[in-house]
mmCIF file of N, CA and C in Angstrom:
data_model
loop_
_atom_site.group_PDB
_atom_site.id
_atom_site.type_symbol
_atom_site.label_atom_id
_atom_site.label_comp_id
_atom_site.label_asym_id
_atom_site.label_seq_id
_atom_site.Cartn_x
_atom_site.Cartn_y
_atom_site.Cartn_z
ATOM 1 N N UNK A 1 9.776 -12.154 -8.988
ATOM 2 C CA UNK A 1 8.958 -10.949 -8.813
ATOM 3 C C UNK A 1 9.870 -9.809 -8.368
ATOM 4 N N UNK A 2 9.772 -8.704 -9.138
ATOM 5 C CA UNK A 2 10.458 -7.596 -8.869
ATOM 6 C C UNK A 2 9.666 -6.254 -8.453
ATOM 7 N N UNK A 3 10.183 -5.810 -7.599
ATOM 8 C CA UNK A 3 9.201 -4.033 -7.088
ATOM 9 C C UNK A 3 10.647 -2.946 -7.587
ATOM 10 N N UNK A 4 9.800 -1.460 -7.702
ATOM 11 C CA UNK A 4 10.696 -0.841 -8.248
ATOM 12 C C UNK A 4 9.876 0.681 -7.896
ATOM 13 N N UNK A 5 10.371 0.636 -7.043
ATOM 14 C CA UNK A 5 9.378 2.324 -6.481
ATOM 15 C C UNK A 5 10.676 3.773 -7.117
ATOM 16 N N UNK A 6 9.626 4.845 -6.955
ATOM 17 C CA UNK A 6 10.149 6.038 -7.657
ATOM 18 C C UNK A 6 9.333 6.823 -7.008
ATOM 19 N N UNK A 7 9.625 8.114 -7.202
ATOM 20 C CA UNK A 7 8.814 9.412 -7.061
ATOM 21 C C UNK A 7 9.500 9.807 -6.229
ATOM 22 N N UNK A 8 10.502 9.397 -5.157
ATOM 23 C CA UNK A 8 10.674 10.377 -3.947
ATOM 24 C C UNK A 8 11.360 11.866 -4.724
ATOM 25 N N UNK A 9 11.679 12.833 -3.138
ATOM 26 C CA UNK A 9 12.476 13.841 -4.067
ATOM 27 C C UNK A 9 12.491 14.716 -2.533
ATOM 28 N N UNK A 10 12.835 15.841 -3.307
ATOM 29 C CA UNK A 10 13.085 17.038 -1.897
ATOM 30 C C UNK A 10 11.901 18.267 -2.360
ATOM 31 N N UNK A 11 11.325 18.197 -1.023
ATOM 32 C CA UNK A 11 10.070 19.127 -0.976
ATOM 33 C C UNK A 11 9.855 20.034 0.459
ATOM 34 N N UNK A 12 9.149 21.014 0.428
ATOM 35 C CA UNK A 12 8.708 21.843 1.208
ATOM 36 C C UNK A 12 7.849 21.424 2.108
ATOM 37 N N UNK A 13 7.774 21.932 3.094
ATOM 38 C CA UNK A 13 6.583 21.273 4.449
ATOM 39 C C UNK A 13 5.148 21.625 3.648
ATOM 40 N N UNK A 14 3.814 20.538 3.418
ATOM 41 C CA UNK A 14 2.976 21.124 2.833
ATOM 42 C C UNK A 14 2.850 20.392 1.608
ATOM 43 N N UNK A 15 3.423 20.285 0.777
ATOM 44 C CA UNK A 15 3.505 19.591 -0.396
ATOM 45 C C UNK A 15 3.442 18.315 -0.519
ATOM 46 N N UNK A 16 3.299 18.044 -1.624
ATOM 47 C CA UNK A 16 2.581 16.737 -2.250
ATOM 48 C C UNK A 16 3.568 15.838 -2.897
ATOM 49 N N UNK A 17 3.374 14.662 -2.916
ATOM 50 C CA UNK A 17 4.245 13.752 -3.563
ATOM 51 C C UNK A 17 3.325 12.864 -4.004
ATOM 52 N N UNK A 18 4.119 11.576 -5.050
ATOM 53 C CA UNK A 18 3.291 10.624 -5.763
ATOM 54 C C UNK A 18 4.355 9.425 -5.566
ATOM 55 N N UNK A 19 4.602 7.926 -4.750
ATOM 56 C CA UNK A 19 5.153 7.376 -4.650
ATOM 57 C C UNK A 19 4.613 6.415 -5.599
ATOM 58 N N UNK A 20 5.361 5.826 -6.339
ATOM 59 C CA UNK A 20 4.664 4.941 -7.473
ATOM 60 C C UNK A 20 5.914 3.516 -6.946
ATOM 61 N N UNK A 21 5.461 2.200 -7.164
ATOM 62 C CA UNK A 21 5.612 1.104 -6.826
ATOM 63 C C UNK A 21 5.438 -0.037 -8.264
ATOM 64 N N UNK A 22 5.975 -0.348 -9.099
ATOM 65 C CA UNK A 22 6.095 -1.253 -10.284
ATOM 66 C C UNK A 22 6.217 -2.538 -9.760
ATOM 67 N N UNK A 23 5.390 -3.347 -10.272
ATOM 68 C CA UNK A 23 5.557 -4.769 -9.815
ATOM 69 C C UNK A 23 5.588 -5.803 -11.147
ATOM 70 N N UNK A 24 6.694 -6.114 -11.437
ATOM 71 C CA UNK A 24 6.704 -7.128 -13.125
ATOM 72 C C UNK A 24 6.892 -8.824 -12.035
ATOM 73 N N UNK A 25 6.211 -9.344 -13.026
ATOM 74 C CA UNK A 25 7.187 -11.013 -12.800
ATOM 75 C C UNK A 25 5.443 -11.748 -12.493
ATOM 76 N N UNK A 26 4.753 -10.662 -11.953
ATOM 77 C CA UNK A 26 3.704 -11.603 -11.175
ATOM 78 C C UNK A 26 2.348 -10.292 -11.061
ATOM 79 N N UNK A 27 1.363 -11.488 -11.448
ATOM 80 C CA UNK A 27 -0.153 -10.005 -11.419
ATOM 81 C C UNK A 27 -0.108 -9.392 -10.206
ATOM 82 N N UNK A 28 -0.738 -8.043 -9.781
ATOM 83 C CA UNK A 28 -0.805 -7.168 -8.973
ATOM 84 C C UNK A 28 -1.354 -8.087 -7.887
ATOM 85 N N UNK A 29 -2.148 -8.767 -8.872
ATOM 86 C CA UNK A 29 -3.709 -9.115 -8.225
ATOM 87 C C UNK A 29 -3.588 -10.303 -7.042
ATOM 88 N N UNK A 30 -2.512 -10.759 -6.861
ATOM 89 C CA UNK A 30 -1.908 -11.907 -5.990
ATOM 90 C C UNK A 30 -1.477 -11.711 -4.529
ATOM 91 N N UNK A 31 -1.282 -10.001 -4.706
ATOM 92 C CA UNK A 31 0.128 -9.245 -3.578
ATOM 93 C C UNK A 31 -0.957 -8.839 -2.724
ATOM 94 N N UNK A 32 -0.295 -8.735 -1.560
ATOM 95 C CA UNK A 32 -0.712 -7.766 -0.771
ATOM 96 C C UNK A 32 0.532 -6.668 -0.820
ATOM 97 N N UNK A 33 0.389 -5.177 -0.818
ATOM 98 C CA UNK A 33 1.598 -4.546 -1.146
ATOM 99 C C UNK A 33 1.805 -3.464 0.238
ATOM 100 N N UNK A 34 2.461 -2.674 0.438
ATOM 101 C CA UNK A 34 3.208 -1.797 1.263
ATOM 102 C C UNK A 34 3.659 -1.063 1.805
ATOM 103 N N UNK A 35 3.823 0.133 1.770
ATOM 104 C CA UNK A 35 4.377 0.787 1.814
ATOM 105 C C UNK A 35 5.078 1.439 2.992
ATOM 106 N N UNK A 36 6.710 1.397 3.423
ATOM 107 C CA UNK A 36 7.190 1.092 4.480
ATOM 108 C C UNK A 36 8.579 2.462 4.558
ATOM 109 N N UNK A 37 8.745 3.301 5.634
ATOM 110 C CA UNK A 37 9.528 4.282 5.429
ATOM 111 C C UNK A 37 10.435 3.706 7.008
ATOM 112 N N UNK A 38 11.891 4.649 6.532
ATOM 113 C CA UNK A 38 12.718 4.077 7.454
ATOM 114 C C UNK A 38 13.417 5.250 7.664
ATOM 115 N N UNK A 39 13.251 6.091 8.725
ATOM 116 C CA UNK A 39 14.163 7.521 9.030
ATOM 117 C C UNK A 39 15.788 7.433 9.715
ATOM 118 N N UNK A 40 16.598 8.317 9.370
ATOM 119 C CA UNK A 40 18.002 7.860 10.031
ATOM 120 C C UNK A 40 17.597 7.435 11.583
ATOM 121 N N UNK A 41 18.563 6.555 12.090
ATOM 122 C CA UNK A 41 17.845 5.846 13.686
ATOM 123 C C UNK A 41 16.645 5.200 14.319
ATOM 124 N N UNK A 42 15.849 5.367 13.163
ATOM 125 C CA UNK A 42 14.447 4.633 14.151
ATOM 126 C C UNK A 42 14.372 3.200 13.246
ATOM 127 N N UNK A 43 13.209 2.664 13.630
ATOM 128 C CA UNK A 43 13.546 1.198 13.250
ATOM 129 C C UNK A 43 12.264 1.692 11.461
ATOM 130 N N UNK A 44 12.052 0.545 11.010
ATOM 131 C CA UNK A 44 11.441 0.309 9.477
ATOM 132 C C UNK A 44 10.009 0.733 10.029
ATOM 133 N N UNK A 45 9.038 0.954 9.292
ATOM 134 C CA UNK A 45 7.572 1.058 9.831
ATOM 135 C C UNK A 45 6.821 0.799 8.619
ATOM 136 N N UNK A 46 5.331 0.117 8.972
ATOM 137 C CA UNK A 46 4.669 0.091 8.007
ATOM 138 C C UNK A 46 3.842 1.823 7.617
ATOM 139 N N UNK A 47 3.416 2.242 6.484
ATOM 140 C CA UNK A 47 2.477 3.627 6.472
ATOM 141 C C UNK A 47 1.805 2.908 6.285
ATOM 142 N N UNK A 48 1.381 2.115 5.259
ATOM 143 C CA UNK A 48 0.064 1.849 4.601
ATOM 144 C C UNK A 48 0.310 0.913 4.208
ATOM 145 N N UNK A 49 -0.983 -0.007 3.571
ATOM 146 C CA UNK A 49 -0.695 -1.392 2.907
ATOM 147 C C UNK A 49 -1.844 -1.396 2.443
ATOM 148 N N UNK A 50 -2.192 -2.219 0.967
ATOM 149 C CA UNK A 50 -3.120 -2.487 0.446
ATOM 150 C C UNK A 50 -3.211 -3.949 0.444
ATOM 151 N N UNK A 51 -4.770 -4.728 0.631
ATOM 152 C CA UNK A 51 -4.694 -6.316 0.013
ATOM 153 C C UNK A 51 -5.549 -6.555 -1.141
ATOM 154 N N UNK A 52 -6.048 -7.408 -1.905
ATOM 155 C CA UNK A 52 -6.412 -7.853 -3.220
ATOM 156 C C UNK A 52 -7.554 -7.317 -3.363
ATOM 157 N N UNK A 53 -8.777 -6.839 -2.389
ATOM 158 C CA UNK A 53 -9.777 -6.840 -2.852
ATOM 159 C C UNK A 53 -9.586 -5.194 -2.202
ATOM 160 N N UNK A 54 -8.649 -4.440 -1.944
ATOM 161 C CA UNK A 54 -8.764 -3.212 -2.062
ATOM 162 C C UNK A 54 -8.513 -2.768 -1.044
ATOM 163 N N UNK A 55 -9.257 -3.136 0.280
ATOM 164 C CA UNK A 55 -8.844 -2.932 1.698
ATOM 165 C C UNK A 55 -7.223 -2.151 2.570
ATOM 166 N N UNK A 56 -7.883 -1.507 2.994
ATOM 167 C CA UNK A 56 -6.279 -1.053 3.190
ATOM 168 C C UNK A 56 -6.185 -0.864 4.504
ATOM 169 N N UNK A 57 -5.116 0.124 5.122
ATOM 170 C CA UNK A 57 -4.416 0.318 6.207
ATOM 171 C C UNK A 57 -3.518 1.530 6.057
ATOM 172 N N UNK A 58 -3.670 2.524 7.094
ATOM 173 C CA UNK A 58 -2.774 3.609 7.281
ATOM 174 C C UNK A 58 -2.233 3.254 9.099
ATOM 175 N N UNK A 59 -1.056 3.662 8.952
ATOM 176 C CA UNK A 59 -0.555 4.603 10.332
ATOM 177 C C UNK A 59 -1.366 5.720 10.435
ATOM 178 N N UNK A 60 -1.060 5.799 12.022
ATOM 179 C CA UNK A 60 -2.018 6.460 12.741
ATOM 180 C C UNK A 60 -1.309 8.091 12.268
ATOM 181 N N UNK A 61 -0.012 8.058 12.146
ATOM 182 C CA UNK A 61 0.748 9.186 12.162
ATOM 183 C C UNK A 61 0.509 9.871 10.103
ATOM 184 N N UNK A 62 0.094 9.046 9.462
ATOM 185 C CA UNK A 62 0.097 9.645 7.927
ATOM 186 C C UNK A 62 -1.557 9.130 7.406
ATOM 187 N N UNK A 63 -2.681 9.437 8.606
ATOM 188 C CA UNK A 63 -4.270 8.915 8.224
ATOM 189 C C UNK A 63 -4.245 10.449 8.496
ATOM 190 N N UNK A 64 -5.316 10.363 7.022
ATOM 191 C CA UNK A 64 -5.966 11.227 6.371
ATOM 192 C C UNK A 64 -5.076 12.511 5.675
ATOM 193 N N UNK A 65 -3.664 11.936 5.077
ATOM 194 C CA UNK A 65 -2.508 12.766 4.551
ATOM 195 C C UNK A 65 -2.227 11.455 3.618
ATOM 196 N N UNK A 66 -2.398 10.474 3.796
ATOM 197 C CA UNK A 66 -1.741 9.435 2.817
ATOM 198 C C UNK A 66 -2.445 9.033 2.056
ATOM 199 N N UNK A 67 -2.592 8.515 0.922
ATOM 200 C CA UNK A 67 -3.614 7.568 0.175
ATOM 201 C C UNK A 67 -2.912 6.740 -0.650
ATOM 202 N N UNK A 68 -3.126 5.226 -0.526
ATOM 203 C CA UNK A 68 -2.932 4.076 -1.249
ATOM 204 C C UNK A 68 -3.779 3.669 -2.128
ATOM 205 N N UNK A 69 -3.121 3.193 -3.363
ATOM 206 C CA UNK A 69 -4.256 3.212 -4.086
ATOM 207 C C UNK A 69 -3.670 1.889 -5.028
ATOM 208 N N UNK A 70 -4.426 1.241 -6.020
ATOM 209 C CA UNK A 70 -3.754 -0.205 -6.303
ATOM 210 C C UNK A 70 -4.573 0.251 -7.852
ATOM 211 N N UNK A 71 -3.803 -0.203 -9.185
ATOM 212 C CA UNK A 71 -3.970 -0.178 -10.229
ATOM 213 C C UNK A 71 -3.448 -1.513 -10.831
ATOM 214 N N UNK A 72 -4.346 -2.715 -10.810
ATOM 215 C CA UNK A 72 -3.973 -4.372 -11.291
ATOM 216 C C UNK A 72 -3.935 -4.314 -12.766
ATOM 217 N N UNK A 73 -4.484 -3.182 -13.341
ATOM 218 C CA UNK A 73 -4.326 -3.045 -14.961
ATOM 219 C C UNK A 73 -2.477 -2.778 -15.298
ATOM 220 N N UNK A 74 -1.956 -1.859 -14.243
ATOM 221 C CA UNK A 74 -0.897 -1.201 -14.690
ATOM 222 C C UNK A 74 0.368 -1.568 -13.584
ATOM 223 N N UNK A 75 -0.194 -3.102 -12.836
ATOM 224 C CA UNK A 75 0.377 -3.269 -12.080
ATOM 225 C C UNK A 75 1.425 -3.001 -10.939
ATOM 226 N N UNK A 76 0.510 -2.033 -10.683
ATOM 227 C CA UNK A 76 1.219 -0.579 -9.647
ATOM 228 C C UNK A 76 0.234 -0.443 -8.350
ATOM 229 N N UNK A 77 0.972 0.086 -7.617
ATOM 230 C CA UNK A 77 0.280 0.493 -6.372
ATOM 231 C C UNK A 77 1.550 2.646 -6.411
ATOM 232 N N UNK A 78 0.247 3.027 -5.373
ATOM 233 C CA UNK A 78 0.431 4.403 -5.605
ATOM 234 C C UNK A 78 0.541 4.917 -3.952
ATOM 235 N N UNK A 79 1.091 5.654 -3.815
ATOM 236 C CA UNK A 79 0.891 6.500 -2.371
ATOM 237 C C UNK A 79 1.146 7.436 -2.567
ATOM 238 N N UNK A 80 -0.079 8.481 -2.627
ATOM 239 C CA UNK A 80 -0.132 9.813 -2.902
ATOM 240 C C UNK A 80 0.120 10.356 -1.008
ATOM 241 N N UNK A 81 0.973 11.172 -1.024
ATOM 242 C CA UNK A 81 1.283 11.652 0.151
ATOM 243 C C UNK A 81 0.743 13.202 0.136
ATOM 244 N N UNK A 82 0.232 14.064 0.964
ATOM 245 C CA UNK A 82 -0.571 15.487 0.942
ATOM 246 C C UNK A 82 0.419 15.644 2.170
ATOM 247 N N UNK A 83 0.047 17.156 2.222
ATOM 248 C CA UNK A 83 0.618 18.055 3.479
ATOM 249 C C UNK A 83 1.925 16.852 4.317
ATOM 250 N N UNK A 84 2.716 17.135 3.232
ATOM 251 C CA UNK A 84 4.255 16.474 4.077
ATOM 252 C C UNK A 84 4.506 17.335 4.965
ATOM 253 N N UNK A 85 5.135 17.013 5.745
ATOM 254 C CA UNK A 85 5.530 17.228 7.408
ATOM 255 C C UNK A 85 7.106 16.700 7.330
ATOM 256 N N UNK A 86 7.842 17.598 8.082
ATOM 257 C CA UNK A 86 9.622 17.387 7.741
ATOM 258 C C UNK A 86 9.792 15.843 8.871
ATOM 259 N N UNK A 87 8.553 15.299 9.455
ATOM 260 C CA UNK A 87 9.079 13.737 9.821
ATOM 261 C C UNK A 87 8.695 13.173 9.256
ATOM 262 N N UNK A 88 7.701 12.962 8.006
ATOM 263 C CA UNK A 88 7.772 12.167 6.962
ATOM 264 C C UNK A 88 9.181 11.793 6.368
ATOM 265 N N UNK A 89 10.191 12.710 6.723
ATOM 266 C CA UNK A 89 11.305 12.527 5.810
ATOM 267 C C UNK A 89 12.196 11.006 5.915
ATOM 268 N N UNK A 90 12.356 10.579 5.127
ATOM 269 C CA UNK A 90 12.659 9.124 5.360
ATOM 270 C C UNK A 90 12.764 8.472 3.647
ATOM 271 N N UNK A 91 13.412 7.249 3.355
ATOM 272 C CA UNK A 91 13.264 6.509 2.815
ATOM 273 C C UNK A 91 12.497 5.940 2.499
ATOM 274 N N UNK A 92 11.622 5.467 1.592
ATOM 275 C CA UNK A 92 10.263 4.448 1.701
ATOM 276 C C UNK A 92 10.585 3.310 0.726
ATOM 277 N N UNK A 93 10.381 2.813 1.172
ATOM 278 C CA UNK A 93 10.413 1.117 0.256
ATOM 279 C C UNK A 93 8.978 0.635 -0.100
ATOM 280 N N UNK A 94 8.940 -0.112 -1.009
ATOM 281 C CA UNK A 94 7.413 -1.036 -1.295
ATOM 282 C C UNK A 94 7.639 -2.415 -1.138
ATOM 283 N N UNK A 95 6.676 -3.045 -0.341
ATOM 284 C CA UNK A 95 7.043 -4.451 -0.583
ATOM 285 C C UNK A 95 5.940 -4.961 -0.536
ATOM 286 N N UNK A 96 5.996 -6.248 -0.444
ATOM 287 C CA UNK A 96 4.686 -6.900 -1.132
ATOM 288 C C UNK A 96 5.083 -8.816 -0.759
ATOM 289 N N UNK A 97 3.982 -9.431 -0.547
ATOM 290 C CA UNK A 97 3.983 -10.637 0.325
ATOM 291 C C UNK A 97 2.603 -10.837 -0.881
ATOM 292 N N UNK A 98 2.787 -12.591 -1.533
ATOM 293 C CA UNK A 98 1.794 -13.008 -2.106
ATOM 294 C C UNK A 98 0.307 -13.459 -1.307
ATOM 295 N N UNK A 99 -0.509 -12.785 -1.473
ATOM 296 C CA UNK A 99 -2.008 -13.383 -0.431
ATOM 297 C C UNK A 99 -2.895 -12.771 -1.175
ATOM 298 N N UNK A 100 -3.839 -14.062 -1.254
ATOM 299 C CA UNK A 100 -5.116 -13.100 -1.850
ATOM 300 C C UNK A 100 -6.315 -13.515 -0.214
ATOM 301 N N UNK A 101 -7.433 -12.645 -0.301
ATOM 302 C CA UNK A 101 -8.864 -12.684 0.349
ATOM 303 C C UNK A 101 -7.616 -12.371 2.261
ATOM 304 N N UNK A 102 -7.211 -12.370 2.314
ATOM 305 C CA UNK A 102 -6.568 -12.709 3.645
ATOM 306 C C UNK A 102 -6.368 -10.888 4.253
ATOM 307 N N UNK A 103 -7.394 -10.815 5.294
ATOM 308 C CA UNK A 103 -6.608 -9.168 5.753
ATOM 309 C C UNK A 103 -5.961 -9.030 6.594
ATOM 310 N N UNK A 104 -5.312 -9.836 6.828
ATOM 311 C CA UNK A 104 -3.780 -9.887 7.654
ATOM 312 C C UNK A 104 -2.688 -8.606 7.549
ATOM 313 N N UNK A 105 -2.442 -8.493 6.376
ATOM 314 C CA UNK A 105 -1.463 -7.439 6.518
ATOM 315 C C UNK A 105 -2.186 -5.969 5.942
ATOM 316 N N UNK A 106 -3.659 -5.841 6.677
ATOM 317 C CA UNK A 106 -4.196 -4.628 6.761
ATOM 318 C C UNK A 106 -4.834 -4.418 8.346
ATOM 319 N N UNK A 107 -4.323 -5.637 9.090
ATOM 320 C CA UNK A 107 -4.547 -5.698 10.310
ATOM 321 C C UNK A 107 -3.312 -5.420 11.236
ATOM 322 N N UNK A 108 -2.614 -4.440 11.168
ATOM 323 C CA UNK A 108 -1.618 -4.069 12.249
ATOM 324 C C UNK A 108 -0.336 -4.482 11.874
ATOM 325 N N UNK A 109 -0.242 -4.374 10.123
ATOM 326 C CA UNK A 109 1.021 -5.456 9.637
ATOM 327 C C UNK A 109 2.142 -4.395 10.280
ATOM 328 N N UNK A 110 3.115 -5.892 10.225
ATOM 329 C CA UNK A 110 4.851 -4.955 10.294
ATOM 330 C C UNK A 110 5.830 -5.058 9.410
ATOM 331 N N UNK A 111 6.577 -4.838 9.251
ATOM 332 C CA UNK A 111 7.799 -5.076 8.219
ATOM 333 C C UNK A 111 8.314 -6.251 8.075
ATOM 334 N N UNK A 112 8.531 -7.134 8.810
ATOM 335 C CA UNK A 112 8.761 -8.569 8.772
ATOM 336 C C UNK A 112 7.635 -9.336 8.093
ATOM 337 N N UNK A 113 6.745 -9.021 7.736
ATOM 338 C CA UNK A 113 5.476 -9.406 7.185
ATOM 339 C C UNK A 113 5.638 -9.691 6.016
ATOM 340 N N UNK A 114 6.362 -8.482 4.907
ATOM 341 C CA UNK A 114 6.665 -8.670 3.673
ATOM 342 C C UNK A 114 7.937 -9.051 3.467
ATOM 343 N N UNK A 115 7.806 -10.170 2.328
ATOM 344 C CA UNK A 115 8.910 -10.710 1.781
ATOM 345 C C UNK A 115 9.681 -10.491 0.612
ATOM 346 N N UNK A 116 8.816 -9.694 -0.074
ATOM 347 C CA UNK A 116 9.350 -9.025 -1.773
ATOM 348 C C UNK A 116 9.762 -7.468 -1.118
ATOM 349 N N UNK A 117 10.680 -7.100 -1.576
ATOM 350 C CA UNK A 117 11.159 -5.726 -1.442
ATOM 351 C C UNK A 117 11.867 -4.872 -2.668
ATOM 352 N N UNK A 118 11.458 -3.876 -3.233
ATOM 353 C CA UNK A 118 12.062 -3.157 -3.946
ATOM 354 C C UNK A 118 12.856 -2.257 -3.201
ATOM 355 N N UNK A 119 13.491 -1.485 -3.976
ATOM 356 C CA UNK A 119 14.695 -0.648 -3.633
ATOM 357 C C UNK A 119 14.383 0.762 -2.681
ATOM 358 N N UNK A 120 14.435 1.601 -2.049
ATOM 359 C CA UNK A 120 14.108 2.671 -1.093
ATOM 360 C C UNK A 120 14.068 3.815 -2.569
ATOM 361 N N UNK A 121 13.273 4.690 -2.052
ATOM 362 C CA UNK A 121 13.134 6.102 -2.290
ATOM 363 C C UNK A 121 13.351 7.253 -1.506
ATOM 364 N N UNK A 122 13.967 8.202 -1.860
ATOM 365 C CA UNK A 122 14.278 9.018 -0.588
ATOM 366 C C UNK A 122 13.519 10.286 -0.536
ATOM 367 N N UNK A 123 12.510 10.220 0.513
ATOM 368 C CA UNK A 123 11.490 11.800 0.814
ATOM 369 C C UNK A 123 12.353 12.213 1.523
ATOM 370 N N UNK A 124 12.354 13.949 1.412
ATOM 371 C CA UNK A 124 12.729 14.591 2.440
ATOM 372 C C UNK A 124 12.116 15.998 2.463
ATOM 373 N N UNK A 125 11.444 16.417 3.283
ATOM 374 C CA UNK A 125 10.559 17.154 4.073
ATOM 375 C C UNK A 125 11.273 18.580 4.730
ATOM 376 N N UNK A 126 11.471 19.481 3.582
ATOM 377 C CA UNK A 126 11.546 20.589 4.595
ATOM 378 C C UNK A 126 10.975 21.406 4.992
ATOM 379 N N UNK A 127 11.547 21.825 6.267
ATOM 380 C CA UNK A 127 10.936 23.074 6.946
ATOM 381 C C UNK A 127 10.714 24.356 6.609
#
């Protein structure tokens, strides 16, 4: 199973992004998926996470600016990001841990949680 995120880029405080997350090897429909940013010096963090039947999870710091969203047709998961803020700026990775019915990792997950990892994307947020 492979992840393969895209979209980051360099943007203005305010603006919008589309983090897109590719998952080949294995149905969407199995994962619980991720989405995890890592700024120079601080440790990994979860933003958001989706599980099989849709359920999700934000940080307290990117609720009601973030949205996760899961497409099992096109085997993608999405994180539309609104009104970026220059500490959004960070790396984000997608990862993804096989579970179905289980809301574990929409219950306070952490980064050690997921075991599949695709490659980082780099947001950066200016002022």
């Amino acid at each position: 199973v492979q992840l393969q995120a895209s979209g980051g880029g360099l943007v203005q405080t305010g603006d919008s992004l589309t983090l897109s997350c590719a998952v080949s090897g294995a149905a969407l429909d199995y994962f619980a998926v991720g989405w995890l940013r890592q700024a120079p010096g601080k440790e990994r963090e979860v933003v958001s996470s989706v599980i099989s039947d849709g359920s999700t999870y934000y940080a307290d710091s990117v609720k009601g600016r973030f949205t996760i969203s899961r497409d099992n047709t096109k085997n993608t998961v999405y994180l539309q990001m609104n009104s970026l803020k220059p500490e959004d700026t960070a790396v984000y990775y997608c990862a993804a841990r096989r579970s179905v019915g289980s809301r574990y990792y929409i219950e306070n997950p952490r980064a050690a949680d997921f075991a599949l990892w695709g490659q980082g994307t780099q947001v950066t947020v200016s002022s």
